[in-house]
XYZ file of C-alpha atoms in Angstrom:
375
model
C 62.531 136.775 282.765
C 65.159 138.849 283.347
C 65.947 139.554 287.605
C 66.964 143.238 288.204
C 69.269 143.981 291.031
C 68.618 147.288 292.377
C 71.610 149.908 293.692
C 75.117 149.342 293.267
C 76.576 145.176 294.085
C 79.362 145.599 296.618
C 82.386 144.752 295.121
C 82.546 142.082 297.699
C 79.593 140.577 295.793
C 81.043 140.480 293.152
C 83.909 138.550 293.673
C 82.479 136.406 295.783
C 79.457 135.359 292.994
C 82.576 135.587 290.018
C 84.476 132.953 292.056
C 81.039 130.638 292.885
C 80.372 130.869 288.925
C 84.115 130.003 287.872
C 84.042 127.139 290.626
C 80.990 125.467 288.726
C 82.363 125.739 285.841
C 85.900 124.505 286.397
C 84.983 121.828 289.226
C 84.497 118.536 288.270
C 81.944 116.072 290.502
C 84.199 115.377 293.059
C 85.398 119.288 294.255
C 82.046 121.046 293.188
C 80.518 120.420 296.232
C 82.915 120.997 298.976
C 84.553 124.040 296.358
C 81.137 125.720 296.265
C 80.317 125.533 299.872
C 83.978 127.071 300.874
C 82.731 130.020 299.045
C 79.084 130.891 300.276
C 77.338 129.166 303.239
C 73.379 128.317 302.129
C 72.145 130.453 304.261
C 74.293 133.290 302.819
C 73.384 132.380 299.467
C 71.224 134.652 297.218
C 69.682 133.464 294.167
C 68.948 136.783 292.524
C 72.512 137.708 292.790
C 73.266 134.437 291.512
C 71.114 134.607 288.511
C 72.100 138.429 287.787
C 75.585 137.697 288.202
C 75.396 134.587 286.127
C 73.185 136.110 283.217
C 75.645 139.024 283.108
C 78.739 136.531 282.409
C 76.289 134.385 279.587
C 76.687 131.191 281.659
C 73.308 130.887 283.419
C 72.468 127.171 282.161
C 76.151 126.047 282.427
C 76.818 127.288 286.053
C 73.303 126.327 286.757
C 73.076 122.606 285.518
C 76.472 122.156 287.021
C 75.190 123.028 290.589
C 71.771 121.656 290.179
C 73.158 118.502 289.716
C 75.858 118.385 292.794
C 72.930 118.326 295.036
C 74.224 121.382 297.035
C 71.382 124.082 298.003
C 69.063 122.044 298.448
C 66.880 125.037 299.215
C 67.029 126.199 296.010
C 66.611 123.319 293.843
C 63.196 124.346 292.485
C 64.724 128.004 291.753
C 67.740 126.235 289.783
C 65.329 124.117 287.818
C 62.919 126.416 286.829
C 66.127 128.180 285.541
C 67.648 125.651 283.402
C 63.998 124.530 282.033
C 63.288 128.197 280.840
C 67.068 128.111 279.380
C 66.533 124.891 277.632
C 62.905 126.202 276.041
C 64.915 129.447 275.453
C 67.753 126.931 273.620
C 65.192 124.528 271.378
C 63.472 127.585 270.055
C 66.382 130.047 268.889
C 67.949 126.825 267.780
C 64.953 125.935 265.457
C 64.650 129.523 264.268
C 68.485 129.809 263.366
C 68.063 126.512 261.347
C 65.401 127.736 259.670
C 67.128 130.524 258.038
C 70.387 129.369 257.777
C 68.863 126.868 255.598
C 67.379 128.979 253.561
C 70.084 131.096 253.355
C 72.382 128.028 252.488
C 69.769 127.051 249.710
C 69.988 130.410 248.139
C 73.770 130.532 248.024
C 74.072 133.016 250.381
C 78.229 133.663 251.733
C 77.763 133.944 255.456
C 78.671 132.515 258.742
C 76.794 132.776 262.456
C 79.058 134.757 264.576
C 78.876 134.446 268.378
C 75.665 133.827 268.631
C 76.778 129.714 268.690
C 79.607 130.510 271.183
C 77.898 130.034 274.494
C 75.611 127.542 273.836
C 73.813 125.425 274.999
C 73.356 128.960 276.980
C 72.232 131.186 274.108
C 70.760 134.824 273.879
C 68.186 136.703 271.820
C 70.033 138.085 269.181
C 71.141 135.822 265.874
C 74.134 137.518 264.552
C 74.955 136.842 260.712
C 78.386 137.755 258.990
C 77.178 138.129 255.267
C 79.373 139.377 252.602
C 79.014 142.392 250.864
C 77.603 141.309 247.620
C 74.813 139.263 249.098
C 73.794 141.109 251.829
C 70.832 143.184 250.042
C 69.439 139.612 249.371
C 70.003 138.352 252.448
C 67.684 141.466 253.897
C 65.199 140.455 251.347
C 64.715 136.729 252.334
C 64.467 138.209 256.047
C 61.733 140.129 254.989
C 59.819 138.314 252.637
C 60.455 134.571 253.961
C 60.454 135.656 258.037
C 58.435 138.615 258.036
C 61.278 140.923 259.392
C 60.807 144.038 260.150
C 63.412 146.606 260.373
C 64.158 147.906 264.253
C 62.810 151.199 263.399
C 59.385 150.037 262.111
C 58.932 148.059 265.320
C 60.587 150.426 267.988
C 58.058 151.667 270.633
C 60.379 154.695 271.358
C 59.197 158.047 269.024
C 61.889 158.785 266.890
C 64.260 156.234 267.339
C 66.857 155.659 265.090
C 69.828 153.191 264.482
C 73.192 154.243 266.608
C 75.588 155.889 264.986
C 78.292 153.339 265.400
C 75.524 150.585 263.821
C 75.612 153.250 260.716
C 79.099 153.006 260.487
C 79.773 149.288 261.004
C 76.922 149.066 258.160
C 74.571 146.634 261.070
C 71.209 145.759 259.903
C 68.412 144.575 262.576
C 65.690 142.706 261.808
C 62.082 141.423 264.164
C 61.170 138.107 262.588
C 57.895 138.658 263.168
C 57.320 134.885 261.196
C 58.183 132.756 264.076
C 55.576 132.451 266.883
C 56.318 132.943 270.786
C 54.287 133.249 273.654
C 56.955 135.050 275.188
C 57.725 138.357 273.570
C 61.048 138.782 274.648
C 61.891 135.591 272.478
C 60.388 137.647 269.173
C 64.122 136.637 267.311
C 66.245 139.740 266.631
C 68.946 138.849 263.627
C 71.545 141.254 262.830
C 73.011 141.163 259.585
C 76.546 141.971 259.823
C 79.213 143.274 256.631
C 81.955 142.195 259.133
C 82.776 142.206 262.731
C 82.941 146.246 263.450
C 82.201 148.415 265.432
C 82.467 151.898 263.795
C 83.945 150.853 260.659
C 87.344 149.923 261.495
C 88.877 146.809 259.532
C 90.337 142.911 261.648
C 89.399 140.468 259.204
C 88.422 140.645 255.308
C 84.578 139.066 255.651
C 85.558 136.804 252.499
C 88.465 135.364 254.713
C 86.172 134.521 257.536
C 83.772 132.516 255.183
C 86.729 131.059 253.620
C 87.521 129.812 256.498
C 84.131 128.928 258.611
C 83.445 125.289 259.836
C 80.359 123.281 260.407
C 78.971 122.468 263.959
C 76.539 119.884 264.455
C 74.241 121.446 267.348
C 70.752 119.244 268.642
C 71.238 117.754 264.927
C 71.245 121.010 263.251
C 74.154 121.782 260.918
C 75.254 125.250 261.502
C 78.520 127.592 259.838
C 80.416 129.424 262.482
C 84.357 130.985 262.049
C 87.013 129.173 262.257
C 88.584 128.586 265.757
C 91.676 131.120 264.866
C 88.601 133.431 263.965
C 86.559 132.677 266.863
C 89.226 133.784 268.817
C 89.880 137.175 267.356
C 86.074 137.815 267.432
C 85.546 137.280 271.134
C 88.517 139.683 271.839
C 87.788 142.009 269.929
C 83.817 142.085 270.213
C 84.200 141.830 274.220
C 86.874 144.481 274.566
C 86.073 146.955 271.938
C 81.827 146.705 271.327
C 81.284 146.027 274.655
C 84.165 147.262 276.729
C 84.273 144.079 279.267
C 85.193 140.596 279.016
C 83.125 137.820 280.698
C 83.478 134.574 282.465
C 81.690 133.113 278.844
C 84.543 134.695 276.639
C 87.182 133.040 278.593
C 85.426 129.473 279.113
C 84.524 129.221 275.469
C 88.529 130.520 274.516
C 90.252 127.633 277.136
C 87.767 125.037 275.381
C 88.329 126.021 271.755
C 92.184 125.535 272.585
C 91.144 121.529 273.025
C 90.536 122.660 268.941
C 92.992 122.068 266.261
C 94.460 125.452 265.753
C 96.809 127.045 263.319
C 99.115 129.271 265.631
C 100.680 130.861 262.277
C 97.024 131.644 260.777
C 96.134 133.468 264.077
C 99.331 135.129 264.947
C 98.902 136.464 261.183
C 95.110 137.910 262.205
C 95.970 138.835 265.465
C 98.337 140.821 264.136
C 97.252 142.121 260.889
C 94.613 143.284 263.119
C 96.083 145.709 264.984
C 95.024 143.941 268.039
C 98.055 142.424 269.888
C 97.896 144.883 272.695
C 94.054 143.817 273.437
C 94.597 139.850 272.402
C 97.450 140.163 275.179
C 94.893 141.352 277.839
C 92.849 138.646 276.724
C 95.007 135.999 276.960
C 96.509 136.775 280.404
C 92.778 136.257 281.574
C 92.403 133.366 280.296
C 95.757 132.419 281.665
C 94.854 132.612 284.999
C 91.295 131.214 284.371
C 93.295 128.103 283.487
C 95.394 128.334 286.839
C 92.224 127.608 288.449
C 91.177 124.529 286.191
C 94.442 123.577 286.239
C 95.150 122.753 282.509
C 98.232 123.499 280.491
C 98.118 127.133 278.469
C 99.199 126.614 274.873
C 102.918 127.141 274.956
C 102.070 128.729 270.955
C 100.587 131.436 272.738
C 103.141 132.141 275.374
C 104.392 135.275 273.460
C 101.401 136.906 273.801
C 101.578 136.678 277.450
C 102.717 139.564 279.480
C 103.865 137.681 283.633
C 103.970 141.112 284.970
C 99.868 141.662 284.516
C 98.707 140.856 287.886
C 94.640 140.811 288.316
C 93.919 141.076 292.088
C 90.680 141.973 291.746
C 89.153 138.774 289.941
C 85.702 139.252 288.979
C 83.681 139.485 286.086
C 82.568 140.770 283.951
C 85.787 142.909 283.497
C 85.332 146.389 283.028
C 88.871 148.279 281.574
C 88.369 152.146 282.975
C 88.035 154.769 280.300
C 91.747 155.424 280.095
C 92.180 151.993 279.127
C 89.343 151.484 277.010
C 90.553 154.433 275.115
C 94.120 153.512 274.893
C 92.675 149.812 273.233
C 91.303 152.017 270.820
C 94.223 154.281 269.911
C 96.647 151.360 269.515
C 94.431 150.202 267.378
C 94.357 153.155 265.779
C 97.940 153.288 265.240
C 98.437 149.862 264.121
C 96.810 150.226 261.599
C 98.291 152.950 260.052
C 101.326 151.029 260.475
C 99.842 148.542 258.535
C 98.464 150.710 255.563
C 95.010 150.934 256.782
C 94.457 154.911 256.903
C 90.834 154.603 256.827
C 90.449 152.119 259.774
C 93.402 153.781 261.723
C 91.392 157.451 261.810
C 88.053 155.226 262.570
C 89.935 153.746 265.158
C 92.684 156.433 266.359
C 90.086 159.603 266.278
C 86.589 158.597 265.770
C 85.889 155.412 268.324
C 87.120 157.669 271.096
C 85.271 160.419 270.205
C 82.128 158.566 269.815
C 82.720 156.597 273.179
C 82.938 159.810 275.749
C 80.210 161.252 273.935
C 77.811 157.858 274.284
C 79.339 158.072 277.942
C 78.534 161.199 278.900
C 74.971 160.885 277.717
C 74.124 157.664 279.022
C 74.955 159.248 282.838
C 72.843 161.936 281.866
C 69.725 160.239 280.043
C 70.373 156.377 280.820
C 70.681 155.904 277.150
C 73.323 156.497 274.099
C 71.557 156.038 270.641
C 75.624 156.533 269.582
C 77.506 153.433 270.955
């Protein structure tokens, strides 16, 4: 279950729980302790915080097996493992589900890839997000419904009148309940999202064929699973964190400085990066994970030292990372204008006019009504 902080978290908090997090995730045996305990005394800890903070950034079971097993808070060591049992029930189950259609999927020769929902594991969320190309993607809809009893969003939403958001119309998104698989935990009901490409109101990165071109096979708790490529990966987590979500998170830039240990071709994602349209954002992206791998202490990939821009200073290093709306904007309408440059009129007035549009509007009505229904 889920812990709710209510009011705002001092920015204080913040940094101070963004810093704890990185620390367990960048310390090795040796440093954790006496790291962790530089930056919040015991009896100053809080474990809701903690756990918000941590579940925000999508490293709950990473930060939390790390400082389970330093021996530090003693205090809390029942709160820690109840955490990281829940995560690892949370981890067996999606993983089981995911295997069971992707091998289904696989046997009826189904093009498609799992994006992102792989990335963070072994810490791993509700949704199972599937890049399917467009041919197959009206059977792929029909094996979710027939084979996993999925139902549609709409048929299952509780809220009168619901509909799909407008950018899900665009991006062509398709939600599914898999009613088929049994929980005792509603919340774990899977949700699968069957995606034409990565999108977010239409605009065009990567041709879908490309990415399943391209894909590779993980073996994860002995399942065999397709995800992108590592150049592909890359682009994904950008773009998806910047421009779906508007934030990058302490997950984004873990998983990137790990997937750098991968055997990369620089000139296959310079080409994507910047066929694209998305060297302004990728730049922003990698200086973050730049100086997330100041702290570890690891050498940056010189191949990527173009991209890097020394006079972005962060002072304020916490996460998740929230671009204001001028910047968020200004993502979009380079974007925008890139792609024109690059002969995509369609995605350049999705990305220059629309995205922008759509984004104050979704804006505006969450602060009235807490919700969007648009974004």
């Amino acid at each position: 279950m889920e812990v709710i902080i209510t009011g705002n978290i001092s920015k204080n908090n913040r940094i101070k729980y963004s810093q704890f997090i990185i620390s367990s995730l960048l310390s090795n045996n040796d440093q954790l302790s006496e790291n962790l305990t530089n930056l919040i005394a015991e009896n100053e800890f809080d474990f809701n915080m903690f756990e918000y903070m941590a579940r925000r950034n999508k490293v709950l079971l990473r930060s939390s097996k790390k400082i389970f097993e330093s021996g530090i808070l003693p205090n809390f060591k029942k709160q820690f493992s109840d955490i990281i049992q829940e995560a690892h029930n949370r981890l067996d189950y999606k993983l089981n589900v995911l295997n069971s259609i992707h091998k289904k999927f696989e046997m009826e020769n189904i093009n498609f890839t799992v994006m992102k929902t792989l990335d963070n594991a072994p810490d791993i969320g509700n949704d199972i997000d599937l890049i399917v190309v467009k041919d197959d993607i009206s059977k792929a809809n029909i094996i979710l419904e027939n084979d996993f009893g999925g139902i549609p969003k709409l048929e299952l939403s509780k809220t009168p009148g619901e509909t799909k958001s407008v950018c899900d119309k665009l991006a062509g998104k398709r939600l599914y309940y898999c009613q088929k698989f049994e929980s005792s935990n509603d919340d774990l009901i899977p949700q699968v999202e069957i995606y034409p490409g990565f999108s977010q109101v239409g605009e065009e990165y990567v041709n879908t064929y490309d990415i399943i071109k391209h894909r590779k096979s993980v073996i994860i708790n002995n399942f065999k699973f397709f995800i992108p490529s590592v150049e592909h990966r890359l682009l994904i987590s950008c773009t998806h964190g910047l421009f779906r979500h508007g934030i990058l998170r302490i997950s984004e830039l873990h998983n990137s400085l790990n997937w750098f240990n991968e055997k990369i071709n620089w000139d296959l994602l310079d080409n994507c990066i910047k066929k694209s349209g998305v060297v302004y954002p990728f730049k922003i992206f990698l200086n973050h994970i730049f100086k997330y791998s100041q702290i570890k202490g690891v050498d940056f990939p010189i191949e990527l030292n173009h991209f890097l821009d020394i006079n972005q200073q962060y002072t304020d290093f916490h996460y998740p990372f929230k671009p204001n709306t001028t910047s968020f904007a200004l993502l979009w309408i380079k974007k925008g204008i890139n792609d024109f440059k690059n002969g995509k009129i369609n995605s350049g007035c999705r990305s220059l006019f629309l995205a922008p549009i759509l984004a104050s509007i979704a804006l505006s009505k969450y602060k009235l009504t807490g919700k969007t229904g648009i974004w």
